[in-house]
């Protein structure tokens, strides 16, 4: 998707500068791609320990306390993502039931856009819950070292 | 509840979640869930939060972020940047602190090709630090320049964080990108001068050694072959913005494509390093953009709760002058930078600072550049300065005390440039005024 985004915008500039053909849909497609890239890859980045965390306090704790705190914060992360999942489902349902429509270059039901959020928040919640259950996963520690 | 109690509770909750080690984006989500529920109409407020999260990254202005990062990663992982550094290494001879000067020159060049400070510092650290240690360079003159110049990638276009700041603070992105160039070059020149002078007065810091006796052609040709063509990429990116030919997103896409073509022409592009570049780009992009999803509602919560309006009125009611308020805001940023990453700092302070900036009638581009400068300095301030850890990774034998000590003079130089820009705003605003309307 990242490569498609690059190619699309380059093609748009080239076609406009050389007056070959018009690609007025580039702007909208780029925006949807940015959204899709961010949401689809967010659980992967969480699994890879890639989301920024401030560990200045945590890393000064004794090993056992750190492990316990990690378990609590991961469980809390699971709760936050579960709440977001529930409300994302409600937003999706409301948009679907109200038949909201997006009127941009493309015209389509608005709920298409919201359909991505609930599964992503659910996967994030599951990942947090999994981490909370297995806080001392050695592969996880190795990934943290490599960040 | 008074506005300052609300502000304290909201900021306190956010900082507490972050301090507990919850990833920043989820600390924002958690705080905003509470804030939206209380101040934005209960469940409807939380539903608005979800809508905001989905809408926030559907923004064409944010597209340069992945593209600028991709440029740097391609240059880094294909080894094209390392070859450019090697060419600069051959060009600079018989000067005190030669390798440190190579780091500053090479780092500045790479900053014009990369939007990632981490890639810049990691590349300089891994390519030059071992050689510096082998030649007996002291940490004071080896680590400092690398960390200092590594941060320049945040200022010199392509800069992913400048795009982010412009987008969330409603500052014209193209003007912000262009306005950062001159201050960054001033800073690089001062770093260069400082290293030369220190090594001149104390040659033991960087012992002189015999450099291979190459002819003029052998010294200059690598520069012509591996550095000059790359300047074409910088010209494509910045020239298209200044000339009004392309928007920042379009110039970023052209820059990313030009980087790929350059790597291919140098026969350094393989499927493997292309895949690694894209993977790393994806990781940094999602890390940054997802924080926007999580934090976008924070400014709305601040506005609905009257916290930002209350703070703005209170600050303006202090009767302080523009300069004092400006310095106050920059000091707060500097303080936050000791503990926080740059994206979080922006997302917290922009909703609070921008109303004050507008009320005071300050030039937003000027303020944006000053803010970027402080964010750049924050990369090197202990204990959380990100680049300190990056260079520690590249130089495990150095203690954190040595690293901090070596970086401190460069931090002071950077702060003196900030003072200069406050005193002479024209240095910042000159280039944007030359841009085509």
Coordinates of C-alpha atoms in Angstrom, one line a residue:
Chain A
X1 CA 0.0 0.0 0.0
X2 CA 2.9 2.3 0.8
X3 CA 4.4 1.6 -2.7
X4 CA 1.0 2.1 -4.3
X5 CA 0.7 5.5 -2.5
X6 CA 4.1 6.6 -3.8
X7 CA 3.4 5.5 -7.3
X8 CA 0.0 7.1 -7.4
X9 CA 1.2 10.5 -6.2
X10 CA 4.1 10.4 -8.6
X11 CA 1.8 9.5 -11.5
X12 CA -0.5 12.3 -10.6
X13 CA 2.3 14.9 -10.6
X14 CA 3.7 13.5 -13.9
X15 CA 0.3 13.4 -15.6
X16 CA -0.6 16.9 -14.5
X17 CA 2.8 18.4 -15.5
X18 CA 2.8 16.7 -18.9
X19 CA -0.9 17.2 -19.3
X20 CA -1.4 13.6 -20.2
X21 CA -4.5 12.7 -18.3
X22 CA -6.3 13.7 -15.1
X23 CA -6.3 11.7 -11.9
X24 CA -8.6 13.7 -9.6
X25 CA -9.2 10.7 -7.4
X26 CA -5.6 10.5 -6.2
X27 CA -6.2 12.8 -3.2
X28 CA -9.0 10.7 -1.9
X29 CA -7.3 7.4 -2.6
X30 CA -4.1 8.6 -0.8
X31 CA -6.2 9.6 2.2
X32 CA -7.9 6.2 2.4
X33 CA -4.6 4.4 1.9
X34 CA -3.0 6.4 4.8
X35 CA -5.9 5.4 7.0
X36 CA -5.8 1.7 6.0
X37 CA -2.0 1.5 6.4
X38 CA -2.2 3.0 9.9
X39 CA -5.0 0.9 11.2
X40 CA -4.1 -2.4 9.5
X41 CA -0.5 -2.2 10.7
X42 CA -1.2 -0.9 14.3
X43 CA -1.6 -4.4 15.8
X44 CA 1.6 -5.6 14.1
X45 CA 3.5 -2.6 15.5
X46 CA 2.2 -3.4 18.9
X47 CA 3.4 -7.0 18.6
X48 CA 6.8 -5.8 17.4
X49 CA 7.0 -3.5 20.5
X50 CA 7.1 -0.6 18.0
X51 CA 4.7 1.8 19.7
X52 CA 6.6 4.5 21.7
X53 CA 6.5 3.9 25.4
X54 CA 8.2 6.0 28.1
X55 CA 10.0 3.5 30.2
X56 CA 12.0 5.9 32.4
X57 CA 10.2 4.9 35.5
X58 CA 9.5 1.3 34.7
X59 CA 13.1 0.4 33.9
X60 CA 14.2 1.6 37.3
X61 CA 12.0 -0.9 39.1
X62 CA 13.3 -4.2 40.4
X63 CA 12.7 -7.0 37.9
X64 CA 9.7 -8.5 39.8
X65 CA 8.0 -5.2 40.3
X66 CA 8.6 -4.3 36.6
X67 CA 7.0 -7.6 35.5
X68 CA 4.0 -7.0 37.7
X69 CA 3.6 -3.5 36.5
X70 CA 3.9 -4.6 32.9
X71 CA 1.1 -7.1 33.5
X72 CA -1.1 -4.4 35.0
X73 CA -0.5 -1.9 32.2
X74 CA -1.0 -4.6 29.5
X75 CA -4.3 -5.5 31.2
X76 CA -5.3 -1.9 31.3
X77 CA -4.4 -1.6 27.6
X78 CA -6.7 -4.5 26.9
X79 CA -9.5 -2.7 28.7
X80 CA -9.0 0.5 26.8
X81 CA -9.0 -1.3 23.5
X82 CA -12.1 -3.3 24.4
X83 CA -13.9 -0.1 25.2
X84 CA -12.8 1.4 21.9
X85 CA -13.9 -1.8 20.2
X86 CA -17.4 -1.5 21.7
X87 CA -17.8 2.1 20.7
X88 CA -16.3 1.5 17.3
X89 CA -19.0 -1.1 16.7
X90 CA -21.6 1.4 17.8
X91 CA -20.3 4.0 15.5
X92 CA -20.3 1.5 12.7
X93 CA -23.9 0.4 13.4
X94 CA -25.1 4.0 13.7
X95 CA -23.5 4.9 10.4
X96 CA -25.0 1.8 8.7
X97 CA -28.5 2.3 10.2
X98 CA -28.6 6.0 9.3
X99 CA -27.5 5.2 5.7
X100 CA -24.9 7.9 5.8
X101 CA -23.1 8.3 2.5
X102 CA -19.6 9.8 1.6
X103 CA -19.8 12.3 -1.2
X104 CA -16.2 12.7 -2.4
X105 CA -14.7 11.6 -5.7
X106 CA -16.2 8.3 -5.0
X107 CA -19.7 8.0 -3.5
X108 CA -20.1 5.1 -1.1
X109 CA -21.8 4.2 2.2
X110 CA -19.9 5.8 5.1
X111 CA -19.9 2.6 7.2
X112 CA -17.3 1.2 4.8
X113 CA -14.8 3.6 6.4
X114 CA -15.7 2.6 9.9
X115 CA -15.7 -1.2 9.2
X116 CA -11.9 -1.3 9.7
X117 CA -11.8 0.1 13.3
X118 CA -13.7 -2.6 15.3
X119 CA -11.6 -5.6 14.2
X120 CA -8.4 -3.6 14.7
X121 CA -9.3 -2.5 18.2
X122 CA -10.4 -6.1 19.0
X123 CA -7.0 -7.5 17.8
X124 CA -5.2 -4.9 19.8
X125 CA -7.2 -5.9 22.9
X126 CA -6.4 -9.5 22.3
X127 CA -2.7 -8.7 21.9
X128 CA -2.6 -6.7 25.1
X129 CA -4.5 -9.5 26.9
X130 CA -2.0 -12.0 25.6
X131 CA 0.9 -9.9 26.7
X132 CA -0.6 -9.5 30.1
X133 CA -0.9 -13.3 30.4
X134 CA 2.7 -13.9 29.3
X135 CA 4.6 -10.8 30.4
X136 CA 8.0 -12.5 30.4
X137 CA 7.9 -13.9 26.9
X138 CA 11.7 -14.0 26.0
X139 CA 11.0 -13.2 22.3
X140 CA 9.3 -10.1 23.4
X141 CA 12.3 -9.0 25.5
X142 CA 14.6 -9.7 22.5
X143 CA 12.4 -7.5 20.3
X144 CA 12.5 -4.7 22.9
X145 CA 16.3 -4.9 22.9
X146 CA 16.4 -4.5 19.1
X147 CA 14.2 -1.4 19.1
Chain B
X1 CA -14.4 22.4 38.3
X2 CA -12.0 25.3 37.5
X3 CA -10.1 25.2 34.2
X4 CA -6.7 24.7 36.0
X5 CA -8.1 21.8 38.0
X6 CA -9.3 20.2 34.7
X7 CA -6.0 20.9 33.1
X8 CA -4.1 19.3 36.0
X9 CA -6.3 16.3 36.1
X10 CA -6.1 15.7 32.3
X11 CA -2.4 16.3 32.0
X12 CA -1.8 14.4 35.2
X13 CA -3.8 11.4 34.0
X14 CA -1.9 11.4 30.7
X15 CA 1.5 11.6 32.2
X16 CA 0.7 9.0 34.9
X17 CA -0.4 6.5 32.1
X18 CA 2.7 7.2 30.2
X19 CA 4.9 6.9 33.3
X20 CA 3.4 3.5 34.0
X21 CA 4.8 2.3 30.7
X22 CA 1.6 2.2 28.7
X23 CA 2.5 3.0 25.0
X24 CA 2.0 6.7 24.4
X25 CA -0.9 6.2 21.9
X26 CA -2.9 4.1 24.4
X27 CA -2.2 6.6 27.2
X28 CA -3.8 9.2 24.9
X29 CA -6.7 6.9 24.1
X30 CA -7.3 6.2 27.8
X31 CA -7.1 9.9 28.9
X32 CA -9.3 10.9 26.0
X33 CA -11.9 8.2 26.8
X34 CA -12.2 9.7 30.3
X35 CA -12.1 13.3 29.0
X36 CA -14.6 12.8 26.2
X37 CA -17.0 11.0 28.5
X38 CA -16.9 13.8 31.1
X39 CA -16.7 16.9 28.9
X40 CA -18.0 16.0 25.5
X41 CA -21.4 14.6 26.4
X42 CA -21.0 11.1 27.7
X43 CA -21.3 8.2 25.3
X44 CA -21.8 10.6 22.3
X45 CA -18.4 12.1 23.2
X46 CA -16.7 8.7 23.2
X47 CA -18.3 7.9 19.8
X48 CA -17.0 11.2 18.5
X49 CA -13.5 10.1 19.8
X50 CA -13.7 7.0 17.6
X51 CA -14.9 9.0 14.6
X52 CA -12.0 11.4 15.2
X53 CA -9.5 8.5 15.3
X54 CA -10.8 7.2 12.0
X55 CA -10.9 10.6 10.3
X56 CA -7.6 12.0 11.7
X57 CA -5.3 10.2 9.4
X58 CA -7.4 10.5 6.3
X59 CA -5.5 13.7 5.6
X60 CA -3.5 14.3 2.4
X61 CA -1.2 16.7 4.3
X62 CA 0.1 13.7 6.3
X63 CA 1.2 11.7 3.3
X64 CA 4.7 13.2 3.2
X65 CA 5.5 11.5 6.5
X66 CA 5.8 7.9 5.2
X67 CA 7.4 9.2 1.9
X68 CA 10.0 11.2 3.7
X69 CA 10.8 8.3 6.0
X70 CA 11.0 6.0 3.0
X71 CA 13.6 8.3 1.3
X72 CA 15.9 8.0 4.3
X73 CA 15.5 4.3 4.8
X74 CA 16.2 3.6 1.2
X75 CA 19.4 5.7 1.4
X76 CA 20.4 4.0 4.6
X77 CA 19.7 0.4 3.8
X78 CA 20.9 0.4 0.3
X79 CA 24.3 1.8 1.5
X80 CA 24.1 4.8 -0.8
X81 CA 24.3 7.1 2.2
X82 CA 27.4 5.3 3.6
X83 CA 29.1 5.7 0.2
X84 CA 28.4 9.4 0.3
X85 CA 29.9 9.7 3.7
X86 CA 32.9 7.8 2.4
X87 CA 33.3 10.3 -0.4
X88 CA 33.2 13.2 2.1
X89 CA 35.8 11.3 4.1
X90 CA 38.1 11.3 1.1
X91 CA 37.5 15.0 0.4
X92 CA 38.3 16.4 3.9
X93 CA 41.9 16.0 4.7
X94 CA 44.6 17.6 7.0
X95 CA 42.2 19.5 9.3
X96 CA 42.0 19.2 13.0
X97 CA 39.2 16.8 14.1
X98 CA 38.9 15.4 10.5
X99 CA 36.5 12.5 11.2
X100 CA 34.3 14.7 13.4
X101 CA 34.1 17.2 10.5
X102 CA 33.3 14.4 8.2
X103 CA 30.5 13.4 10.5
X104 CA 29.0 16.9 10.5
X105 CA 29.3 17.4 6.7
X106 CA 28.1 13.9 5.9
X107 CA 25.3 14.2 8.5
X108 CA 24.1 17.4 7.0
X109 CA 24.1 16.0 3.5
X110 CA 22.2 12.9 4.7
X111 CA 19.7 15.1 6.5
X112 CA 18.8 16.6 3.1
X113 CA 18.0 13.1 1.9
X114 CA 16.3 11.6 5.0
X115 CA 13.4 12.5 7.2
X116 CA 14.6 10.3 10.0
X117 CA 16.8 11.5 12.8
X118 CA 17.3 7.9 14.0
X119 CA 18.5 6.7 10.6
X120 CA 20.9 9.6 10.4
X121 CA 22.4 9.1 13.8
X122 CA 22.6 5.3 13.5
X123 CA 24.3 5.6 10.1
X124 CA 26.9 8.1 11.3
X125 CA 27.4 6.2 14.6
X126 CA 27.9 2.8 12.9
X127 CA 30.1 4.1 10.0
X128 CA 32.3 6.7 11.8
X129 CA 32.4 5.9 15.5
X130 CA 34.5 2.7 15.2
X131 CA 37.1 4.5 13.1
X132 CA 37.1 7.5 15.5
X133 CA 37.9 5.2 18.4
X134 CA 40.5 3.4 16.4
X135 CA 42.2 6.7 15.7
X136 CA 42.1 7.7 19.4
X137 CA 39.4 10.3 19.3
X138 CA 38.1 11.3 22.7
X139 CA 34.3 10.9 23.3
X140 CA 34.0 14.7 23.8
X141 CA 34.7 15.2 20.1
X142 CA 33.4 11.9 18.6
X143 CA 30.0 11.2 20.0
X144 CA 28.8 14.9 20.4
X145 CA 29.0 15.8 16.7
X146 CA 27.2 12.6 15.7
X147 CA 24.3 13.1 18.0
X148 CA 24.1 16.9 17.3
X149 CA 24.1 16.5 13.5
X150 CA 21.8 13.5 13.6
X151 CA 19.1 15.7 14.9
X152 CA 19.4 18.0 11.9
X153 CA 17.2 15.5 9.9
X154 CA 14.3 16.9 11.9
X155 CA 15.0 20.4 10.5
X156 CA 16.3 20.0 7.0
X157 CA 13.7 18.9 4.4
X158 CA 12.6 16.2 4.0
X159 CA 11.5 16.3 7.6
X160 CA 8.6 14.0 8.7
X161 CA 8.2 15.8 12.0
X162 CA 7.9 19.3 10.3
X163 CA 5.1 17.8 8.3
X164 CA 3.4 16.5 11.4
X165 CA 3.8 19.8 13.2
X166 CA 2.5 21.8 10.3
X167 CA -0.5 19.5 10.0
X168 CA -1.6 19.6 13.6
X169 CA -0.7 23.2 14.3
X170 CA -2.3 24.5 11.0
X171 CA 1.0 26.0 9.9
X172 CA 1.6 26.0 6.1
X173 CA 3.7 22.8 5.7
X174 CA 5.6 24.0 2.6
X175 CA 6.6 27.3 4.4
X176 CA 7.6 25.4 7.5
X177 CA 9.8 23.0 5.5
X178 CA 11.6 25.7 3.7
X179 CA 11.9 28.0 6.7
X180 CA 13.9 25.4 8.6
X181 CA 16.7 25.2 6.1
X182 CA 18.7 28.3 7.0
X183 CA 18.6 27.8 10.8
X184 CA 19.7 24.2 10.3
X185 CA 22.6 25.3 8.1
X186 CA 23.6 27.9 10.6
X187 CA 23.6 25.3 13.3
X188 CA 25.7 22.9 11.2
X189 CA 28.2 25.7 10.5
X190 CA 28.6 26.4 14.2
X191 CA 29.0 22.7 15.0
X192 CA 31.8 22.6 12.3
X193 CA 33.5 25.7 13.7
X194 CA 33.3 24.5 17.3
X195 CA 34.9 21.2 16.4
X196 CA 37.7 22.8 14.5
X197 CA 38.5 25.3 17.2
X198 CA 38.4 22.7 20.0
X199 CA 40.7 20.4 18.1
X200 CA 42.9 23.2 17.2
X201 CA 43.4 24.3 20.8
X202 CA 43.6 20.7 22.2
X203 CA 45.0 18.3 19.6
X204 CA 44.9 15.4 22.0
X205 CA 41.1 15.3 21.6
X206 CA 41.5 14.1 18.0
X207 CA 45.1 12.9 17.3
X208 CA 46.3 13.7 13.8
X209 CA 47.1 10.6 11.7
X210 CA 48.4 10.1 8.2
X211 CA 45.6 10.0 5.7
X212 CA 46.2 8.1 2.5
X213 CA 48.0 10.4 0.1
X214 CA 45.5 10.6 -2.7
X215 CA 45.7 12.9 -5.7
X216 CA 43.2 15.7 -6.2
X217 CA 41.3 13.6 -8.8
X218 CA 41.0 10.6 -6.4
X219 CA 39.8 12.9 -3.7
X220 CA 37.2 14.8 -5.7
X221 CA 35.9 12.1 -8.0
X222 CA 34.1 10.1 -5.3
X223 CA 32.4 13.3 -4.2
X224 CA 31.3 14.1 -7.8
X225 CA 30.2 10.5 -8.3
X226 CA 28.4 9.7 -5.0
X227 CA 27.4 13.1 -3.4
X228 CA 26.6 15.6 -6.2
X229 CA 24.0 13.4 -8.0
X230 CA 22.2 12.9 -4.6
X231 CA 21.9 16.7 -4.3
X232 CA 19.5 16.3 -7.3
X233 CA 17.1 14.6 -4.9
X234 CA 17.2 17.5 -2.5
X235 CA 16.7 19.9 -5.4
X236 CA 13.7 17.9 -6.6
X237 CA 12.1 17.9 -3.1
X238 CA 12.8 21.5 -2.0
X239 CA 12.9 23.1 -5.5
X240 CA 9.5 21.8 -6.3
X241 CA 8.1 23.3 -3.1
X242 CA 9.8 26.6 -3.5
X243 CA 8.9 26.8 -7.1
X244 CA 5.3 26.1 -6.4
X245 CA 5.4 23.2 -8.8
X246 CA 4.3 20.6 -6.2
X247 CA 2.7 20.3 -2.8
X248 CA 4.8 18.8 0.0
X249 CA 3.1 15.4 -0.6
X250 CA 3.9 15.5 -4.2
X251 CA 7.5 16.6 -3.7
X252 CA 7.8 13.8 -1.1
X253 CA 6.6 11.2 -3.6
X254 CA 9.0 12.5 -6.2
X255 CA 11.8 12.4 -3.6
X256 CA 11.0 8.8 -2.7
X257 CA 10.9 7.8 -6.3
X258 CA 14.2 9.7 -7.0
X259 CA 15.8 7.9 -4.1
X260 CA 14.8 4.5 -5.5
X261 CA 16.1 5.5 -8.9
X262 CA 19.4 6.7 -7.4
X263 CA 19.8 3.5 -5.5
X264 CA 19.0 1.5 -8.6
X265 CA 21.5 3.5 -10.7
X266 CA 24.2 2.9 -8.2
X267 CA 23.3 -0.8 -8.5
X268 CA 22.6 -1.0 -4.7
X269 CA 18.9 -1.7 -4.9
X270 CA 18.0 -5.3 -4.1
X271 CA 14.7 -6.9 -3.2
X272 CA 16.1 -7.5 0.3
X273 CA 17.1 -4.0 1.2
X274 CA 14.0 -2.6 -0.5
X275 CA 11.9 -4.9 1.7
X276 CA 13.8 -3.8 4.8
X277 CA 13.4 -0.1 3.9
X278 CA 9.6 -0.5 3.4
X279 CA 9.2 -2.5 6.6
X280 CA 11.1 0.1 8.7
X281 CA 9.2 2.9 7.0
X282 CA 5.9 1.2 7.8
X283 CA 6.9 0.7 11.4
X284 CA 7.9 4.4 12.0
X285 CA 4.9 5.7 10.0
X286 CA 2.3 3.6 11.9
X287 CA 4.0 4.5 15.2
X288 CA 3.6 8.2 14.3
X289 CA 0.2 8.2 12.6
X290 CA -1.4 6.0 15.2
X291 CA -0.4 8.5 17.9
X292 CA -2.4 11.1 15.9
X293 CA -5.4 8.8 16.0
X294 CA -5.1 8.4 19.7
X295 CA -4.4 12.0 20.6
X296 CA -6.5 14.0 18.1
X297 CA -9.4 14.2 20.5
X298 CA -7.1 15.7 23.3
X299 CA -7.3 19.2 21.8
X300 CA -11.1 18.9 21.6
X301 CA -11.4 17.7 25.2
X302 CA -9.2 20.7 26.2
X303 CA -11.4 23.0 24.2
X304 CA -14.8 21.6 25.4
X305 CA -13.6 21.7 29.1
X306 CA -12.4 25.3 28.6
X307 CA -9.0 24.3 29.8
X308 CA -7.1 25.6 26.8
X309 CA -9.1 28.9 26.8
X310 CA -8.6 29.3 30.5
X311 CA -4.9 28.7 30.2
X312 CA -4.6 31.0 27.2
X313 CA -6.4 33.8 29.1
X314 CA -4.4 33.3 32.2
X315 CA -1.1 33.4 30.3
X316 CA -2.1 36.5 28.4
X317 CA -3.3 38.1 31.7
X318 CA 0.2 37.8 33.2
X319 CA 1.1 41.0 31.4
X320 CA 4.3 39.5 30.1
X321 CA 5.8 40.6 26.8
X322 CA 5.8 38.4 23.6
X323 CA 9.5 37.4 24.1
X324 CA 9.0 36.3 27.7
X325 CA 6.0 34.2 26.8
X326 CA 7.8 32.7 23.8
X327 CA 10.8 31.8 26.0
X328 CA 8.5 30.4 28.6
X329 CA 6.8 28.1 26.0
X330 CA 10.2 27.0 24.7
X331 CA 11.4 26.3 28.2
X332 CA 8.4 24.1 28.9
X333 CA 9.1 22.2 25.7
X334 CA 12.7 21.8 26.7
X335 CA 11.7 20.4 30.0
X336 CA 9.1 18.0 28.5
X337 CA 11.8 16.9 26.1
X338 CA 13.8 15.5 29.0
X339 CA 11.1 12.8 29.5
X340 CA 9.0 12.6 26.4
X341 CA 9.2 11.8 22.7
X342 CA 8.7 14.5 20.1
X343 CA 5.4 13.4 18.8
X344 CA 3.8 13.3 22.3
X345 CA 5.3 16.7 23.1
X346 CA 3.7 18.1 20.0
X347 CA 0.3 16.5 20.6
X348 CA 0.2 17.8 24.2
X349 CA 1.6 21.3 23.7
X350 CA 0.2 22.4 20.3
X351 CA -3.4 22.7 21.5
X352 CA -2.2 24.8 24.5
X353 CA 0.4 26.9 22.7
X354 CA -1.2 27.7 19.4
X355 CA -4.1 29.8 20.9
X356 CA -1.5 31.9 22.7
X357 CA 0.6 32.2 19.6
X358 CA -2.4 33.4 17.6
X359 CA -3.5 35.8 20.4
X360 CA -0.1 37.4 20.5
X361 CA 0.0 37.8 16.8
X362 CA 3.3 35.8 16.4
X363 CA 4.2 34.5 13.0
X364 CA 3.2 30.8 13.1
X365 CA 6.0 29.7 10.7
X366 CA 8.6 31.4 12.9
X367 CA 7.1 29.8 16.1
X368 CA 6.9 26.4 14.3
X369 CA 10.7 26.5 13.4
X370 CA 11.6 27.5 17.0
X371 CA 9.5 24.6 18.2
X372 CA 11.2 22.2 15.8
X373 CA 14.6 23.5 17.0
X374 CA 13.7 22.8 20.6
X375 CA 12.3 19.4 19.6
X376 CA 15.6 18.7 17.9
X377 CA 17.5 19.7 21.0
X378 CA 15.3 17.5 23.1
X379 CA 16.5 14.5 21.1
X380 CA 19.8 15.0 22.9
X381 CA 18.8 16.0 26.4
X382 CA 19.1 13.4 29.2
X383 CA 17.6 11.3 30.5
X384 CA 15.2 10.4 27.7
X385 CA 16.9 12.0 24.6
X386 CA 16.3 9.3 22.0
X387 CA 19.5 9.9 20.1
X388 CA 21.6 9.4 23.3
X389 CA 20.3 5.8 23.2
X390 CA 20.8 5.4 19.5
X391 CA 24.5 6.4 19.8
X392 CA 24.8 4.3 22.9
X393 CA 23.7 1.3 20.8
X394 CA 26.3 2.2 18.2
X395 CA 29.0 2.7 20.9
X396 CA 28.4 0.2 23.7
X397 CA 31.8 0.9 25.4
X398 CA 30.9 4.6 26.1
X399 CA 29.2 5.3 29.4
X400 CA 26.0 7.4 29.4
X401 CA 27.9 10.1 31.4
X402 CA 30.5 10.4 28.6
X403 CA 27.8 10.6 26.0
X404 CA 25.9 13.3 27.9
X405 CA 29.1 15.3 28.6
X406 CA 30.1 15.2 24.9
X407 CA 26.7 16.3 23.7
X408 CA 26.3 19.2 26.2
X409 CA 28.4 21.8 24.2
X410 CA 26.4 21.0 21.1
X411 CA 23.1 21.4 22.9
X412 CA 24.3 24.8 24.1
X413 CA 25.3 25.8 20.5
X414 CA 21.8 24.8 19.3
X415 CA 20.2 26.8 22.1
X416 CA 22.3 29.8 21.1
X417 CA 21.0 29.5 17.5
X418 CA 17.4 29.4 19.0
X419 CA 18.2 32.7 20.8
X420 CA 19.6 34.1 17.5
X421 CA 16.4 33.2 15.7
X422 CA 14.3 34.8 18.4
X423 CA 16.3 38.0 18.1
X424 CA 16.4 37.9 14.2
X425 CA 13.1 36.4 12.9
X426 CA 14.1 37.3 9.4
X427 CA 16.6 34.5 9.4
X428 CA 13.7 32.1 9.6
X429 CA 11.2 34.0 7.4
X430 CA 13.5 35.0 4.5
X431 CA 13.2 31.8 2.5
X432 CA 9.4 31.3 2.8
X433 CA 8.9 34.9 1.5
X434 CA 10.9 33.9 -1.6
X435 CA 8.4 31.1 -2.4
X436 CA 6.1 31.4 -5.3
X437 CA 2.6 32.2 -4.2

